[in-house]
Amino acid sequence: MSATEGSTELKIYQPPAALAGSAHVSGMAAYEAMCQAAEADYEGFWAGHARELLSWKTPFTKVLNESEAPFFKWFEDGTLNASYNCLDRNIERGLGDKTAIIFEADGGEVTKVTYKELLAKTCQIANGLKSLGIKKGDRVVIYIAMSIDGVAAMQACARIGATHSVVFGGFSAQSLRDRIEDTGAVAVITADNQVRGGKQLPLKSIVDEALALGGCDSVKNVLVVKRSGAAIAMTAGRDLWMADVVASQPTSCEPEWVSAEHPLFLLYTSGSTGKPKGVQHSTGGYLLHAALTTKLTFDLKADDVFWCTADIGWVTGHTYITYGPLALGGTEIVFEGVPTYPDAGRFWKMIQDHKVSIFYTAPTAIRSLIKAAEANDAVHPKSYNLSSLRILGSVGEPINPAAWEWYHQHVGGGRCPIVDTFWQTETGGHMITPLPGATPLVPGSCTLPFPGIQAAVVDETGKDVPWGQGGILVVKKPWPSMIRTIWGDPERFKKSYYPEDFKGKYYLAGDGAIRDAKTGYFTITGRIDDVLNVSGHRMGTMEIESALVSCTELVAEAAVVGRPDDTTGEAICAFVVLKRPRPTGDEAKAIAKQLRDWVGKEIGPIAKPKDIRFGDNLPKTRSGKIMRRLLRSLAKNEAITQDTSTLENPAILEQLGDNH
Ligand code: ATP
Ligand code: MG
């Protein structure tokens, strides 16, 4: 079956009966009714949810302001506080003694905090920040590993109206410096070190290095949380232990009531396609979508134990750890470690131990765990009791049908819907996603837009293309949690997301998509520049990757890019990680031929890769995404001159460039 030809033989998974009857959105009729409500009264739809899900200090009277499009404003005359909504509001609803966070450290130690305790901790940090003169509108960079302190630090910034910018703890001093400089932060919150996979890795010394690189004069203080007591240098007058700063601070702190448009945070995109952009998010619109999507996409209920495995350094960790689940009074897991330590059964063991009911992770993690599980029964999900699970989720990249099926069968026991959530740092929350009690699922498709989201597939001129035909993914109307601007670069914001060729009308996601000819379901075909044109045939790279990975005996992971070709216009180049050691010489040639034939059989001869290269891994961002722009250079055998600041494994470039 070829997605580009519009499919006819879809494999469909209906929502399980138990869920279909009890979910927040039960059945397709309920989903459609929500979509129609949004269509009939777009502003009324969002305003209704904003009143129901959030507590406002001053109620808003205006909903959407389009007068300075594409710089849209939502709920602009309303005031609120994000941390009040995530903490105090739940305590007022009687959830003060409910567990907010179950933290599991790398080594397995478990710490729990209730809503009351998390509020007290947040307020102490907030008061501590205030005592250093940090105030509303200041930026604070947070460079810390997964921890209760990390979540509380974000909440504390929100409480005083400071704008946080979390930088993933795997970034180098140079990347950290660039982000500190770009934000003009007055303070950095960090820890002495972090522990991942049994190893202690530095944090504070990297902050020192970053600040020494220059350009960070805005930083007055560095606040250090003690993680494991590593010996670190403290610069007098600048560096302070967090414990000392908060020791004498009261455990309550009046929230700073801010306008709904006040910037809650800045976050840099993962850099898959270019230099990372400082995405600016609002308070009211962002928090609304964080809460609404957590409620409907994950069907979060009072007794659920929710686990999003993303790091708080990525948008997924912001929306589905720090804000969404807490805004709803949920109980969630925060995990410090890695999925493969002490062994590749760690996720399954934690689901078993904590009776996790909703599990949200990335395709890259699933694919690597499949590889491990197939090699060793002890770390296979079947060796654990995963019966607590009721909903699974996927995010970050398209999930290929083979990985989807494995996740569904082996992790979800065939009974848990998988919500394949398409969204971006810029969108703040889910855009196209199934709702677990309503949407029939098709592996590899993110299905249908979240209610209220006007997603569409258009051609280069902005005209709708018919279902069954590939095109460019856009969002036709502004939505509450959308990016407000790129920090310090409004021109780049306009050019990237509302370019002239679309008459500045639609939000341009940068991804290609196709809607199924019969059902209208969306499949993401890759980034816009990942659509290949081979002898006049247009194909998404994603489709060829899926075909390769569906050769489950051999292939663990695959990435496909195009390169200019004299005869066919573009030629297909595939980078493949096998389930066995990397072959070379004649063996590599034989396996390449086998895979070429396989793709020919799965999609058609036109999709056969001209060039297949084998690697131990693929070049990935620190958030685990394949960096295709680097593969494009490798395919063309050209030197890499692009921004590689977010590349996790630079050594792999040499291997993939070489074995051609
Ligand atoms: P940059 O914008 O700097 O290149 P990035 O786009 O990788 O980096 P993110 O905002 O973290 O940064 O990722 C959003 C992108 O991830 C989407 O545009 C899309 O390409 C991909 N993506 C996320 N979720 C899905 C999904 N469920 N299905 C398909 N693609 C997805
Ligand atoms: Mg992007």
XYZ file of C-alpha atoms and ligand atoms in Angstrom:
692
model
C 0.000 0.000 0.000
C 1.365 3.385 -0.954
C 0.294 6.380 1.112
C 0.922 8.728 -1.819
C -1.589 6.896 -3.967
C -4.306 7.218 -1.359
C -4.898 4.045 0.531
C -7.660 1.559 0.211
C -6.705 -1.269 2.545
C -6.126 0.482 5.860
C -5.679 -1.545 8.981
C -8.013 0.054 11.487
C -8.054 -0.286 15.270
C -11.311 0.790 16.914
C -11.199 2.340 20.417
C -11.637 -0.357 23.082
C -15.233 -0.567 24.293
C -14.361 0.396 27.880
C -12.741 3.623 26.745
C -15.252 4.455 24.084
C -17.940 4.580 26.771
C -16.105 6.469 29.488
C -13.552 8.774 27.875
C -13.764 12.564 28.079
C -14.536 12.406 24.361
C -16.497 9.219 23.691
C -17.066 8.207 20.115
C -16.592 9.991 16.811
C -19.926 11.767 17.073
C -18.681 13.554 20.199
C -15.423 14.478 18.457
C -17.283 15.794 15.438
C -19.660 17.766 17.631
C -16.659 19.516 19.198
C -15.200 20.313 15.792
C -18.521 21.699 14.654
C -18.866 23.801 17.789
C -15.460 25.315 17.024
C -16.436 25.976 13.448
C -19.731 27.594 14.377
C -18.200 29.921 16.968
C -14.414 29.763 16.936
C -13.767 32.338 19.644
C -16.616 31.058 21.789
C -15.205 27.543 21.625
C -11.799 28.535 22.978
C -13.235 31.049 25.449
C -15.485 28.366 26.928
C -12.586 25.999 27.546
C -10.434 28.848 28.878
C -13.086 29.660 31.484
C -13.625 26.042 32.442
C -10.013 24.852 32.660
C -8.212 27.923 33.996
C -8.646 30.270 36.947
C -8.419 33.915 35.951
C -7.622 36.748 38.356
C -9.237 39.206 35.945
C -11.590 37.518 33.487
C -10.857 38.296 29.836
C -13.404 40.176 27.752
C -11.567 39.871 24.432
C -10.764 36.491 22.929
C -8.728 36.798 19.719
C -7.065 39.972 18.472
C -5.941 39.742 14.848
C -5.196 43.427 14.312
C -1.427 42.897 14.184
C -1.464 39.571 12.338
C 0.548 37.364 12.269
C 1.296 38.566 15.802
C -1.945 37.261 17.237
C -3.142 37.865 20.785
C -5.462 35.698 22.844
C -7.411 36.620 25.992
C -5.207 39.718 26.186
C -7.099 41.676 28.839
C -7.373 38.671 31.167
C -4.833 38.174 33.959
C -3.756 34.919 35.568
C -0.748 33.060 36.908
C 0.409 29.712 35.547
C 1.804 28.382 38.826
C -1.371 29.381 40.667
C -3.304 27.329 38.127
C -1.003 24.325 38.435
C -0.691 24.303 42.232
C -2.955 26.515 44.400
C -6.004 25.816 42.246
C -5.687 22.081 42.882
C -5.198 22.568 46.604
C -8.343 24.712 46.692
C -10.134 21.838 44.962
C -9.149 19.486 47.791
C -6.160 17.838 46.077
C -3.502 19.230 48.454
C -2.478 15.812 49.745
C -2.601 14.115 46.369
C 0.756 13.067 44.924
C 1.752 15.511 42.204
C 5.109 14.017 41.250
C 6.654 10.596 41.697
C 10.333 11.155 41.009
C 12.557 8.192 40.195
C 16.270 8.873 40.208
C 18.766 7.260 37.864
C 19.751 4.778 40.567
C 16.127 3.885 41.352
C 15.475 5.951 44.530
C 11.902 7.231 44.601
C 10.761 10.589 46.043
C 7.166 11.760 46.043
C 5.735 15.237 46.524
C 2.136 16.224 47.105
C 0.553 19.327 45.635
C 0.958 21.109 48.989
C 4.645 20.194 49.147
C 5.279 21.214 45.557
C 3.578 24.552 46.197
C 5.714 25.163 49.306
C 8.900 24.334 47.403
C 7.894 26.498 44.447
C 7.082 29.441 46.718
C 10.395 29.195 48.525
C 12.290 29.276 45.239
C 10.070 32.123 44.012
C 10.788 34.136 47.163
C 14.478 33.316 46.837
C 14.509 34.622 43.253
C 12.733 37.769 44.397
C 15.297 38.272 47.171
C 17.951 38.468 44.443
C 16.009 41.212 42.699
C 14.624 38.965 39.946
C 11.278 40.294 38.806
C 8.513 40.096 36.250
C 9.808 40.174 32.670
C 13.364 39.054 33.567
C 14.633 35.922 31.836
C 16.018 33.005 33.814
C 17.894 30.158 32.136
C 17.407 26.731 33.718
C 20.113 24.170 32.982
C 19.318 21.153 35.093
C 18.491 17.471 34.768
C 15.075 15.897 35.266
C 14.145 16.546 38.881
C 11.465 17.885 41.174
C 13.723 20.924 41.586
C 13.684 21.481 37.834
C 9.884 21.462 37.661
C 9.658 23.641 40.785
C 12.185 26.127 39.350
C 10.062 26.517 36.211
C 6.936 26.946 38.323
C 8.751 29.469 40.539
C 9.700 31.614 37.536
C 6.091 31.502 36.391
C 4.969 32.497 39.876
C 6.942 35.765 39.848
C 6.356 36.487 36.155
C 9.970 35.771 35.145
C 10.270 34.115 31.722
C 12.114 30.803 31.889
C 14.249 29.312 29.198
C 15.190 25.723 29.889
C 18.297 24.438 28.159
C 18.581 20.652 27.922
C 21.300 19.337 30.246
C 23.064 17.565 27.370
C 24.053 20.784 25.626
C 27.643 21.952 25.454
C 29.035 25.154 26.993
C 28.935 26.867 23.594
C 25.253 26.034 22.965
C 24.381 27.079 26.503
C 26.283 30.341 26.094
C 24.481 31.118 22.822
C 21.106 30.625 24.479
C 22.027 32.652 27.572
C 23.214 35.505 25.372
C 20.158 35.368 23.123
C 17.747 35.497 26.069
C 19.724 38.085 28.068
C 19.054 36.061 31.218
C 19.726 37.639 34.628
C 20.271 34.299 36.348
C 21.023 30.653 35.646
C 19.539 27.871 37.758
C 21.582 24.686 37.604
C 22.811 21.762 39.713
C 26.270 20.634 40.732
C 25.936 17.709 38.357
C 23.546 15.176 36.892
C 23.432 11.412 36.977
C 22.563 9.485 33.838
C 23.084 5.805 33.207
C 25.176 5.418 36.363
C 27.549 8.176 35.360
C 27.961 11.565 36.978
C 27.995 14.281 34.350
C 28.852 17.918 35.002
C 26.381 20.805 34.930
C 27.777 23.643 37.046
C 31.255 23.480 35.510
C 29.667 23.750 32.035
C 27.784 26.852 33.201
C 31.139 28.279 34.363
C 32.654 27.491 30.985
C 29.697 29.000 29.138
C 29.855 32.231 31.117
C 33.635 32.422 30.610
C 33.113 32.316 26.831
C 31.792 35.864 27.108
C 28.664 37.681 26.014
C 26.756 36.751 29.159
C 27.163 39.958 31.184
C 23.447 40.011 31.866
C 23.867 37.085 34.290
C 24.109 38.332 37.877
C 23.655 35.056 39.732
C 24.049 31.314 39.324
C 21.875 29.259 41.663
C 23.110 25.739 42.297
C 20.934 22.832 43.409
C 22.891 20.086 45.141
C 22.355 16.780 43.289
C 25.195 14.558 44.417
C 27.663 16.803 46.183
C 30.304 16.828 43.453
C 33.217 19.180 44.097
C 32.547 22.354 42.131
C 33.932 25.877 42.042
C 31.742 28.690 43.383
C 32.439 32.238 42.225
C 31.994 34.614 45.176
C 29.321 37.253 44.666
C 27.808 35.389 41.717
C 27.217 31.761 42.667
C 24.858 30.688 45.433
C 23.625 27.344 46.700
C 19.891 27.099 46.132
C 19.509 25.590 49.612
C 21.022 28.733 51.189
C 18.899 31.072 49.102
C 15.625 29.370 50.029
C 16.444 28.321 53.621
C 14.779 31.223 55.380
C 12.146 31.920 52.740
C 8.452 31.594 53.552
C 6.552 28.727 51.942
C 3.918 31.005 50.498
C 4.290 33.633 47.824
C 1.614 35.854 46.330
C 1.518 35.080 42.594
C 2.367 37.850 40.150
C -0.799 38.261 38.098
C 0.236 38.688 34.496
C -1.557 39.389 31.251
C -2.509 36.279 29.300
C -0.008 37.406 26.664
C 2.896 37.656 29.114
C 5.772 35.426 27.899
C 5.745 32.327 30.081
C 8.824 30.850 28.449
C 11.318 30.906 25.606
C 12.436 27.599 24.203
C 14.847 26.844 21.404
C 13.699 24.345 18.743
C 15.647 21.156 18.384
C 17.594 22.292 15.309
C 16.664 19.468 12.926
C 16.339 21.858 10.013
C 18.542 24.835 10.860
C 19.821 27.152 13.556
C 17.591 26.773 16.635
C 14.919 29.443 17.021
C 13.948 31.002 20.376
C 10.250 30.262 20.382
C 8.235 32.611 22.621
C 5.093 31.295 24.289
C 2.308 33.110 26.099
C 0.815 32.365 29.523
C -2.966 32.100 29.008
C -3.306 30.596 25.545
C -0.412 28.216 26.114
C -1.673 26.962 29.450
C -5.169 26.489 28.064
C -3.986 24.188 25.283
C -1.584 22.362 27.618
C -4.487 21.567 29.941
C -7.073 20.839 27.242
C -4.849 18.493 25.226
C -3.650 16.664 28.345
C -7.281 16.133 29.274
C -8.602 15.032 25.889
C -5.653 13.421 24.081
C -4.571 11.401 27.096
C -8.033 11.190 28.617
C -6.420 12.070 31.955
C -8.604 11.090 34.924
C -8.226 11.509 38.678
C -6.681 8.050 39.285
C -4.276 8.008 36.386
C -0.521 7.776 36.755
C 0.828 9.710 33.808
C 4.333 9.339 32.446
C 5.817 11.488 29.738
C 9.424 10.389 29.233
C 10.553 13.605 27.519
C 13.095 15.866 29.175
C 11.961 19.225 30.581
C 14.553 20.704 28.214
C 12.163 20.029 25.309
C 8.714 21.392 24.648
C 7.161 17.993 25.327
C 8.542 18.185 28.856
C 7.170 21.701 29.270
C 3.645 20.983 28.108
C 3.225 17.393 29.282
C 5.283 17.441 32.501
C 5.544 20.931 33.968
C 2.230 22.421 32.893
C -0.505 20.168 31.414
C -0.758 17.313 33.951
C -0.293 19.660 36.930
C -2.908 22.119 35.632
C -5.360 19.195 35.789
C -4.310 17.958 39.235
C -2.796 14.750 37.853
C -0.172 12.416 39.294
C 2.900 12.076 37.120
C 6.291 10.422 36.927
C 9.484 12.430 36.550
C 12.429 10.227 35.577
C 16.041 11.254 35.834
C 17.712 8.387 33.987
C 17.904 6.787 30.564
C 15.775 3.967 29.081
C 18.713 1.555 28.853
C 20.075 1.714 32.398
C 20.594 -0.510 34.295
C 19.154 -2.368 31.308
C 16.749 -1.826 28.425
C 13.843 -3.038 30.578
C 13.919 0.147 32.687
C 10.793 1.723 31.157
C 8.815 -1.515 31.502
C 9.952 -1.984 35.096
C 8.965 1.561 36.002
C 5.546 1.164 34.397
C 5.110 -2.002 36.480
C 6.424 -0.510 39.740
C 4.437 2.727 39.597
C 1.359 1.292 37.887
C 1.621 3.806 35.092
C -1.641 4.080 33.185
C -0.699 6.601 30.466
C 2.711 6.350 28.821
C 4.048 8.909 26.329
C 7.385 8.450 24.586
C 9.218 8.938 21.274
C 9.592 6.597 18.288
C 13.374 6.724 18.612
C 13.125 5.238 22.120
C 10.662 2.593 20.953
C 12.866 1.541 18.047
C 15.942 1.174 20.218
C 13.989 -0.792 22.830
C 12.602 -3.119 20.145
C 16.133 -3.885 19.098
C 17.143 -4.642 22.694
C 14.009 -6.683 23.461
C 14.401 -8.858 20.409
C 17.926 -9.693 21.456
C 17.113 -10.427 25.097
C 13.884 -11.775 26.612
C 14.719 -10.350 30.030
C 14.227 -6.806 28.763
C 11.227 -7.635 26.582
C 7.970 -6.014 27.745
C 6.454 -9.504 28.062
C 8.692 -10.099 31.085
C 6.904 -7.326 33.024
C 3.382 -6.748 34.246
C 2.172 -3.822 32.175
C -1.531 -4.357 32.860
C -1.894 -0.906 34.451
C -1.463 0.749 31.046
C -4.561 2.064 29.316
C -3.245 4.644 26.833
C 0.030 4.966 24.928
C 1.393 7.988 23.119
C 4.076 8.820 20.589
C 5.679 12.154 19.714
C 8.620 13.780 18.008
C 8.807 12.026 14.687
C 6.521 9.997 12.496
C 6.159 6.525 13.993
C 6.568 3.907 11.305
C 3.823 1.254 11.189
C 6.178 -1.586 12.173
C 7.213 0.194 15.395
C 3.569 1.198 15.977
C 2.434 -2.439 15.773
C 5.142 -3.590 18.170
C 4.337 -0.818 20.655
C 0.639 -1.649 20.401
C 1.065 -5.385 20.764
C 3.962 -5.796 23.159
C 3.716 -2.714 25.358
C -0.013 -2.080 25.156
C -1.005 -5.757 25.169
C -3.154 -5.084 22.105
C -5.667 -3.205 24.263
C -4.276 0.346 24.559
C -4.904 2.979 21.908
C -1.776 4.759 20.692
C -2.152 8.493 20.307
C 0.341 9.518 17.621
C 0.525 13.226 18.413
C 1.785 15.588 15.744
C 2.899 18.984 17.028
C 5.910 21.283 17.297
C 7.757 23.502 19.744
C 5.977 26.352 17.984
C 2.472 24.957 18.408
C 2.695 24.606 22.192
C 0.581 21.438 22.256
C -0.997 18.715 20.125
C -2.271 19.724 16.686
C -3.181 16.512 14.887
C -3.846 13.517 17.090
C -6.312 10.749 17.789
C -8.539 11.037 20.860
C -8.303 7.620 22.505
C -12.003 7.027 23.171
C -13.136 8.320 19.815
C -10.746 7.990 16.906
C -10.282 4.687 15.055
C -6.506 4.282 14.650
C -4.444 3.587 11.571
C -0.768 2.777 12.279
C 1.492 5.503 10.922
C -1.212 8.157 10.772
C -1.667 10.944 13.314
C -5.320 10.813 12.172
C -7.333 14.026 12.596
C -6.901 17.573 13.920
C -7.502 18.274 17.581
C -10.921 19.954 17.926
C -10.626 23.623 16.974
C -7.361 23.215 15.050
C -7.863 24.102 11.385
C -5.142 21.942 9.842
C -5.128 21.498 6.064
C -2.961 20.300 3.191
C -2.315 22.858 0.436
C -0.082 23.348 -2.603
C 2.693 25.943 -3.076
C 0.142 28.657 -3.765
C -1.866 27.968 -0.635
C -4.728 26.207 -2.416
C -6.255 23.081 -0.855
C -5.167 19.860 -2.518
C -7.626 16.978 -2.777
C -7.443 14.097 -0.319
C -5.076 11.425 -1.550
C -2.614 13.995 -2.855
C 0.484 15.097 -0.952
C 1.162 18.741 -0.105
C 2.165 21.236 2.521
C 0.724 21.193 6.017
C -0.756 24.488 7.207
C -3.034 25.736 9.958
C -5.636 28.090 8.626
C -6.584 29.906 11.794
C -4.536 31.135 14.743
C -4.967 29.036 17.900
C -4.375 29.961 21.543
C -1.064 28.167 22.205
C 0.701 29.208 19.041
C 4.195 30.739 19.015
C 3.974 34.509 19.546
C 7.297 35.406 17.960
C 10.904 34.344 17.703
C 12.613 36.058 20.592
C 14.399 39.147 19.323
C 13.691 38.332 15.669
C 10.117 39.125 14.606
C 11.189 39.183 10.945
C 12.417 35.596 11.105
C 9.111 34.694 12.769
C 7.143 36.136 9.846
C 9.415 34.649 7.225
C 9.437 31.172 8.777
C 5.779 30.752 9.644
C 3.766 33.309 7.657
C 5.752 33.739 4.433
C 4.565 36.020 1.633
C 3.950 33.198 -0.853
C 1.136 32.042 1.395
C -0.068 35.647 1.423
C 0.837 35.685 5.077
C -2.431 33.930 5.744
C -1.724 30.435 6.977
C 0.654 29.110 9.601
C 3.259 27.066 7.774
C 4.373 24.101 9.835
C 7.317 23.174 7.605
C 6.100 19.590 7.263
C 4.569 17.816 4.303
C 1.378 15.798 4.714
C -1.152 13.748 2.832
C -4.769 13.007 3.711
C -6.087 9.540 3.063
C -8.365 9.529 0.033
C -11.212 7.837 1.907
C -10.936 8.802 5.558
C -9.191 12.178 5.340
C -6.670 10.955 7.926
C -3.398 12.872 7.963
C -0.021 11.247 7.519
C 3.060 13.419 7.948
C 5.353 12.737 5.014
C 8.404 14.528 6.425
C 9.745 18.060 6.380
C 8.781 20.050 3.301
C 12.276 19.669 1.933
C 12.045 15.897 2.515
C 9.714 15.322 -0.382
C 11.564 13.581 -3.175
C 10.945 13.877 -6.856
C 12.337 10.846 -8.656
C 11.682 10.888 -12.399
C 8.610 13.002 -11.795
C 7.239 10.786 -9.011
C 6.731 12.617 -5.728
C 7.412 10.565 -2.628
C 7.816 11.334 1.053
C 11.089 10.137 2.540
C 9.019 8.800 5.407
C 7.270 6.275 3.200
C 10.520 4.734 2.017
C 11.845 4.696 5.574
C 8.748 2.845 6.709
C 9.208 0.296 3.964
C 12.816 -0.283 4.992
C 11.971 -0.612 8.670
C 9.156 -3.022 7.862
C 11.919 -5.477 6.917
C 11.875 -6.340 10.599
C 14.372 -9.208 10.426
C 17.148 -6.943 9.281
C 16.496 -3.270 9.819
C 16.455 -1.417 13.135
C 16.311 2.128 11.814
C 16.491 3.939 8.486
C 16.641 7.489 7.165
C 16.154 8.475 3.569
C 17.192 11.653 1.771
C 17.395 12.786 -1.822
C 20.381 14.019 -3.753
C 20.537 15.607 -7.192
C 20.810 13.087 -10.009
C 21.460 13.767 -13.676
C 19.057 11.203 -15.029
C 16.262 10.955 -12.491
C 16.296 14.525 -11.125
C 16.658 13.217 -7.620
C 18.090 9.942 -6.409
C 17.183 8.157 -3.192
C 19.911 7.644 -0.656
C 19.165 5.478 2.413
C 21.106 5.363 5.661
C 20.378 2.143 7.477
C 21.096 0.744 10.945
C 20.789 -3.026 10.976
C 19.796 -5.250 13.870
C 23.151 -6.994 13.394
C 26.644 -5.455 13.311
C 27.407 -3.040 10.473
C 28.364 -4.964 7.331
C 31.161 -3.934 4.988
C 32.464 -5.009 1.581
C 30.623 -7.741 -0.326
C 28.344 -8.449 2.575
C 27.204 -4.821 2.600
C 26.549 -5.051 -1.130
C 24.488 -8.222 -0.749
C 22.351 -6.780 2.054
C 21.907 -3.532 0.125
C 20.599 -5.508 -2.835
C 18.239 -7.436 -0.579
C 16.869 -4.173 0.857
C 16.534 -2.568 -2.553
C 14.432 -5.526 -3.704
C 12.405 -5.332 -0.542
C 11.546 -1.669 -1.099
C 10.782 -2.441 -4.743
C 8.280 -5.036 -3.591
C 6.790 -2.877 -0.794
C 6.343 0.383 -2.699
C 7.441 -0.096 -6.286
C 10.657 -0.097 -8.291
C 10.692 3.702 -8.459
C 11.269 3.864 -4.682
C 14.345 1.610 -4.688
C 17.210 3.532 -3.065
C 20.099 4.079 -5.450
C 22.566 4.351 -2.609
C 22.356 2.438 0.685
C 24.859 3.102 3.469
C 25.142 1.279 6.764
C 25.983 2.845 10.107
C 26.073 1.870 13.769
C 23.646 4.743 14.314
C 22.258 7.830 12.586
C 23.148 11.466 13.269
C 20.605 12.627 15.839
C 19.743 15.767 17.720
C 20.030 15.629 21.456
C 16.281 15.092 21.525
C 16.736 11.936 19.471
C 15.629 13.164 16.060
C 17.385 12.225 12.883
C 19.183 15.243 11.387
C 18.328 14.786 7.732
C 19.928 18.030 6.676
C 23.295 16.499 7.609
C 22.425 13.281 5.790
C 21.616 15.341 2.707
C 25.168 16.717 2.746
C 26.613 13.242 3.312
C 24.557 11.863 0.438
C 26.035 14.501 -1.822
C 29.495 13.733 -0.428
C 29.933 17.354 0.549
C 31.628 18.775 3.618
C 29.403 19.582 6.593
C 29.462 23.325 7.142
C 26.108 23.667 8.893
C 25.143 24.300 12.501
C 25.839 21.041 14.372
C 25.476 22.469 17.882
C 22.560 20.147 18.644
C 24.126 17.002 17.155
C 24.403 14.261 19.755
C 26.954 11.960 18.086
C 29.360 13.838 15.757
C 31.563 10.758 15.214
C 28.836 9.066 13.196
C 29.225 11.567 10.352
C 32.583 10.156 9.424
C 31.314 6.591 9.341
C 28.325 7.397 7.147
C 30.331 9.612 4.837
C 33.071 7.056 4.472
C 31.576 3.732 3.652
C 30.299 4.758 0.302
P 13.861 22.736 14.066
O 12.545 23.423 13.955
O 14.881 23.521 14.810
O 14.340 22.167 12.776
P 12.428 20.434 15.091
O 11.386 20.803 14.089
O 12.941 19.023 15.094
O 13.661 21.440 14.993
P 10.570 20.299 17.289
O 9.681 21.457 17.444
O 11.042 19.626 18.525
O 11.884 20.747 16.541
O 9.872 19.177 16.430
C 8.714 19.374 15.657
C 8.776 18.501 14.415
O 8.847 17.109 14.776
C 7.555 18.588 13.532
O 7.609 19.696 12.679
C 7.612 17.244 12.792
O 8.515 17.290 11.722
C 8.147 16.301 13.846
N 7.060 15.580 14.557
C 6.701 15.730 15.850
N 5.729 14.862 16.194
C 5.438 14.156 15.086
C 4.499 13.098 14.788
N 3.680 12.594 15.706
N 4.478 12.627 13.527
C 5.303 13.121 12.586
N 6.207 14.095 12.807
C 6.288 14.611 14.042
Mg 10.711 22.641 13.487
